[in-house]
């Protein structure tokens, strides 16, 4: 009964956690998408004006253009390519879910952030409740995975192995399995999807799962590559389970 109750609590917590992320993603999308369209329109007009008048611009006007361009890029708006590229949103549902996941996990790449007053205020409250929820969820998943460790240890103990050796082998097993599943294999996937080298994929995976999050490598940001739908949602789920694996290692 206790085990069934624990599993039910974990299932309900997991469901509540993902619903929280889904709701957060929907709200961020609703609050930020319109403002982003206006920014993209302004950036496109700025680019068009520059192309028409660049031979006649003064030094002061050129510096103003550069400042506006830098500000647009910092806001996630890249005035390059054709109109169809301008229609692609940084705040579609996949990107919004990915952003919500990076907020509650405290990774914070910094490449995507809310710019409207409503989005910024909502982000504060979303993180205020989401970060503790994330910690509780990871702790619960870590505890569930540690039960698997105990079962493995019990099996080895019944085979006549000593307890110290069992502890070492259990830690080694979950460490090696996690490195393979959450670092090595995803790096191959990033190499294929993003066009990075394998070492860059390993670097990105480690910097992400350690929650350092420099923001120098971020998935789904290259305008010249086609990504499949909900690519960033899958990456966000990988991050969450990767963090659960790290929580398990701390428990061990």
Short mmCIF file of C-alpha atoms in Angstrom, two decimals:
data_model
loop_
_atom_site.label_atom_id
_atom_site.label_comp_id
_atom_site.label_asym_id
_atom_site.label_seq_id
_atom_site.Cartn_x
_atom_site.Cartn_y
_atom_site.Cartn_z
CA UNK A 1 0.00 0.00 0.00
CA UNK A 2 2.78 2.41 0.94
CA UNK A 3 4.54 1.73 -2.37
CA UNK A 4 1.30 2.21 -4.37
CA UNK A 5 0.60 5.43 -2.47
CA UNK A 6 4.13 6.67 -3.19
CA UNK A 7 3.76 5.91 -6.89
CA UNK A 8 0.38 7.66 -7.01
CA UNK A 9 1.84 10.74 -5.30
CA UNK A 10 4.77 10.75 -7.75
CA UNK A 11 2.39 10.40 -10.72
CA UNK A 12 0.17 13.25 -9.46
CA UNK A 13 3.20 15.44 -8.75
CA UNK A 14 4.62 14.72 -12.22
CA UNK A 15 1.27 15.47 -13.89
CA UNK A 16 0.89 18.70 -11.89
CA UNK A 17 4.44 19.70 -12.77
CA UNK A 18 3.93 19.24 -16.51
CA UNK A 19 0.55 21.01 -16.39
CA UNK A 20 2.30 23.91 -14.62
CA UNK A 21 4.86 24.09 -17.45
CA UNK A 22 2.15 23.83 -20.13
CA UNK A 23 0.09 26.63 -18.56
CA UNK A 24 3.22 28.76 -18.17
CA UNK A 25 4.18 28.20 -21.80
CA UNK A 26 0.67 29.17 -22.97
CA UNK A 27 0.70 32.37 -20.89
CA UNK A 28 4.19 33.40 -22.04
CA UNK A 29 3.14 32.79 -25.64
CA UNK A 30 -0.01 34.88 -25.23
CA UNK A 31 1.81 37.76 -23.51
CA UNK A 32 4.90 37.97 -25.72
CA UNK A 33 3.92 36.99 -29.25
CA UNK A 34 2.14 40.22 -30.26
CA UNK A 35 4.96 42.42 -28.94
CA UNK A 36 7.47 40.28 -30.83
CA UNK A 37 5.56 40.75 -34.10
CA UNK A 38 5.71 44.52 -33.63
CA UNK A 39 9.46 44.34 -32.96
CA UNK A 40 10.02 42.24 -36.08
CA UNK A 41 7.98 44.66 -38.17
CA UNK A 42 10.00 47.61 -36.86
CA UNK A 43 13.28 45.76 -37.49
CA UNK A 44 12.22 44.94 -41.07
CA UNK A 45 11.32 48.59 -41.71
CA UNK A 46 14.65 49.71 -40.23
CA UNK A 47 16.50 47.29 -42.53
CA UNK A 48 14.53 48.44 -45.58
CA UNK A 49 15.23 52.12 -44.81
CA UNK A 50 18.93 51.36 -44.38
CA UNK A 51 19.14 49.53 -47.74
CA UNK A 52 17.49 52.49 -49.50
CA UNK A 53 19.57 55.22 -47.88
CA UNK A 54 22.87 53.65 -46.74
CA UNK A 55 24.97 55.68 -49.23
CA UNK A 56 23.61 58.94 -47.80
CA UNK A 57 23.77 58.16 -44.06
CA UNK A 58 25.80 60.40 -41.78
CA UNK A 59 28.14 58.94 -39.13
CA UNK A 60 25.58 59.74 -36.39
CA UNK A 61 22.78 58.00 -38.35
CA UNK A 62 24.99 54.98 -38.99
CA UNK A 63 25.80 54.69 -35.27
CA UNK A 64 22.08 54.99 -34.44
CA UNK A 65 21.33 52.19 -36.91
CA UNK A 66 23.99 49.97 -35.30
CA UNK A 67 22.54 50.65 -31.83
CA UNK A 68 19.04 49.77 -33.06
CA UNK A 69 20.36 46.61 -34.72
CA UNK A 70 22.19 45.48 -31.56
CA UNK A 71 19.05 46.12 -29.48
CA UNK A 72 16.92 44.09 -31.91
CA UNK A 73 19.36 41.14 -31.78
CA UNK A 74 19.47 41.29 -27.97
CA UNK A 75 15.66 41.05 -28.02
CA UNK A 76 15.84 37.92 -30.17
CA UNK A 77 14.89 39.64 -33.44
CA UNK A 78 17.27 38.94 -36.35
CA UNK A 79 16.45 41.16 -39.37
CA UNK A 80 17.92 38.75 -41.93
CA UNK A 81 16.38 36.64 -44.69
CA UNK A 82 12.99 36.98 -46.34
CA UNK A 83 9.50 37.72 -45.03
CA UNK A 84 8.68 34.04 -44.38
CA UNK A 85 11.54 33.88 -41.87
CA UNK A 86 10.15 36.97 -40.14
CA UNK A 87 6.86 35.12 -39.62
CA UNK A 88 8.58 32.42 -37.53
CA UNK A 89 8.10 33.24 -33.87
CA UNK A 90 10.48 32.88 -30.93
CA UNK A 91 7.34 32.49 -28.82
CA UNK A 92 5.62 29.58 -30.55
CA UNK A 93 4.46 26.87 -28.14
CA UNK A 94 7.63 24.77 -28.47
CA UNK A 95 9.91 27.71 -27.67
CA UNK A 96 7.61 28.92 -24.87
CA UNK A 97 7.61 25.47 -23.23
CA UNK A 98 11.40 25.33 -23.52
CA UNK A 99 11.66 28.78 -21.93
CA UNK A 100 9.32 27.77 -19.07
CA UNK A 101 11.50 24.69 -18.44
CA UNK A 102 14.70 26.74 -18.32
CA UNK A 103 13.09 29.17 -15.85
CA UNK A 104 12.00 26.59 -13.27
CA UNK A 105 15.27 24.64 -13.66
CA UNK A 106 17.23 27.91 -13.14
CA UNK A 107 19.35 27.33 -16.28
CA UNK A 108 18.43 30.72 -17.77
CA UNK A 109 20.33 30.81 -21.09
CA UNK A 110 19.43 34.48 -21.57
CA UNK A 111 18.82 34.16 -25.32
CA UNK A 112 15.03 34.30 -24.86
CA UNK A 113 13.39 36.46 -22.23
CA UNK A 114 10.08 38.30 -21.73
CA UNK A 115 10.11 41.93 -22.84
CA UNK A 116 6.57 43.07 -22.03
CA UNK A 117 5.73 44.30 -18.50
CA UNK A 118 3.06 41.60 -18.19
CA UNK A 119 5.48 38.87 -19.30
CA UNK A 120 8.18 40.01 -16.87
CA UNK A 121 5.80 40.20 -13.88
CA UNK A 122 4.32 36.79 -14.75
CA UNK A 123 7.85 35.38 -15.06
CA UNK A 124 8.63 36.51 -11.49
CA UNK A 125 5.60 34.72 -10.02
CA UNK A 126 6.01 31.72 -12.35
CA UNK A 127 9.61 31.26 -11.14
CA UNK A 128 8.68 31.99 -7.52
CA UNK A 129 6.36 28.97 -7.39
CA UNK A 130 7.94 26.94 -10.21
CA UNK A 131 11.47 26.66 -8.79
CA UNK A 132 10.34 25.06 -5.48
CA UNK A 133 7.98 22.80 -7.46
CA UNK A 134 10.91 21.78 -9.67
CA UNK A 135 13.04 20.95 -6.60
CA UNK A 136 10.25 18.86 -5.05
CA UNK A 137 9.65 17.04 -8.37
CA UNK A 138 13.35 16.25 -8.89
CA UNK A 139 13.68 15.10 -5.29
CA UNK A 140 10.68 12.78 -5.69
CA UNK A 141 11.96 11.32 -8.97
CA UNK A 142 15.41 10.91 -7.40
CA UNK A 143 13.86 8.98 -4.51
CA UNK A 144 11.91 6.73 -6.90
CA UNK A 145 15.06 5.99 -8.86
CA UNK A 146 16.96 5.31 -5.64
CA UNK A 147 14.43 2.52 -4.95
CA UNK A 148 15.73 0.88 -8.13
CA UNK A 149 19.23 1.20 -6.66
CA UNK A 150 18.07 -0.58 -3.50
CA UNK A 151 16.50 -3.39 -5.55
CA UNK A 152 19.72 -3.77 -7.52
CA UNK A 153 21.72 -3.75 -4.28
CA UNK A 154 19.43 -6.35 -2.72
CA UNK A 155 19.81 -8.58 -5.77
CA UNK A 156 23.61 -8.34 -5.62
CA UNK A 157 23.59 -8.92 -1.84
CA UNK A 158 21.60 -12.11 -2.33
CA UNK A 159 24.27 -13.22 -4.78
CA UNK A 160 26.82 -13.01 -1.92
CA UNK A 161 28.44 -9.68 -2.73
CA UNK A 162 29.73 -7.44 0.11
CA UNK A 163 27.88 -4.21 0.95
CA UNK A 164 30.80 -1.85 0.23
CA UNK A 165 31.28 -3.40 -3.20
CA UNK A 166 27.52 -3.23 -3.84
CA UNK A 167 27.45 0.52 -3.06
CA UNK A 168 30.39 1.16 -5.36
CA UNK A 169 28.94 -0.93 -8.23
CA UNK A 170 25.48 0.65 -7.87
CA UNK A 171 26.89 4.17 -8.03
CA UNK A 172 29.14 3.19 -10.95
CA UNK A 173 26.20 1.61 -12.82
CA UNK A 174 23.91 4.66 -12.52
CA UNK A 175 26.77 7.05 -13.22
CA UNK A 176 27.78 5.19 -16.41
CA UNK A 177 24.17 4.69 -17.53
CA UNK A 178 23.36 8.37 -16.97
CA UNK A 179 26.46 9.56 -18.82
CA UNK A 180 25.48 7.37 -21.77
CA UNK A 181 21.77 8.28 -21.79
CA UNK A 182 21.94 11.98 -20.86
CA UNK A 183 25.33 13.08 -22.24
CA UNK A 184 26.74 10.78 -24.93
CA UNK A 185 23.59 9.82 -26.91
CA UNK A 186 21.98 13.30 -26.84
CA UNK A 187 25.25 14.76 -28.12
CA UNK A 188 24.95 12.60 -31.26
CA UNK A 189 21.38 13.89 -31.66
CA UNK A 190 22.54 17.52 -31.30
CA UNK A 191 25.38 16.87 -33.74
CA UNK A 192 22.88 15.73 -36.38
CA UNK A 193 20.13 18.29 -35.67
CA UNK A 194 22.20 21.39 -34.93
CA UNK A 195 25.27 20.70 -37.06
CA UNK A 196 27.58 21.01 -34.05
CA UNK A 197 30.68 18.88 -33.55
CA UNK A 198 30.37 16.00 -31.07
CA UNK A 199 32.52 17.84 -28.53
CA UNK A 200 30.23 20.89 -28.81
CA UNK A 201 27.24 18.61 -28.18
CA UNK A 202 28.91 17.17 -25.05
CA UNK A 203 29.79 20.69 -23.91
CA UNK A 204 26.20 21.92 -24.40
CA UNK A 205 24.73 18.88 -22.60
CA UNK A 206 27.01 19.30 -19.60
CA UNK A 207 26.60 23.09 -19.34
CA UNK A 208 22.83 22.62 -19.53
CA UNK A 209 22.43 19.76 -17.03
CA UNK A 210 24.81 21.44 -14.58
CA UNK A 211 22.43 24.47 -14.83
CA UNK A 212 25.38 26.77 -15.65
CA UNK A 213 23.64 27.83 -18.89
CA UNK A 214 26.11 30.22 -20.52
CA UNK A 215 23.84 30.70 -23.54
CA UNK A 216 26.66 30.43 -26.10
CA UNK A 217 25.05 27.22 -27.44
CA UNK A 218 21.24 26.97 -27.46
CA UNK A 219 19.10 24.52 -29.41
CA UNK A 220 16.76 25.57 -32.21
CA UNK A 221 18.25 29.04 -32.80
CA UNK A 222 19.94 28.68 -36.21
CA UNK A 223 17.88 30.43 -38.90
CA UNK A 224 19.45 28.39 -41.72
CA UNK A 225 18.33 25.00 -40.30
CA UNK A 226 14.90 23.37 -40.35
CA UNK A 227 13.81 21.88 -37.03
CA UNK A 228 10.97 19.40 -36.60
CA UNK A 229 7.89 20.41 -34.61
CA UNK A 230 8.20 20.34 -30.83
CA UNK A 231 11.96 19.80 -31.06
CA UNK A 232 12.56 22.16 -28.13
CA UNK A 233 9.78 20.48 -26.12
CA UNK A 234 11.70 17.20 -26.38
CA UNK A 235 14.91 18.96 -25.35
CA UNK A 236 13.09 20.49 -22.35
CA UNK A 237 11.90 17.00 -21.30
CA UNK A 238 15.47 15.69 -21.69
CA UNK A 239 16.66 18.50 -19.41
CA UNK A 240 14.08 17.65 -16.73
CA UNK A 241 14.94 13.94 -16.68
CA UNK A 242 18.66 14.74 -16.86
CA UNK A 243 18.29 16.91 -13.78
CA UNK A 244 16.42 14.02 -12.09
CA UNK A 245 19.41 11.77 -12.85
CA UNK A 246 21.74 14.31 -11.21
CA UNK A 247 19.37 14.43 -8.21
CA UNK A 248 19.66 10.62 -8.02
CA UNK A 249 23.47 10.86 -7.94
CA UNK A 250 23.23 13.32 -5.04
CA UNK A 251 20.91 10.90 -3.22
CA UNK A 252 23.34 8.05 -3.79
#
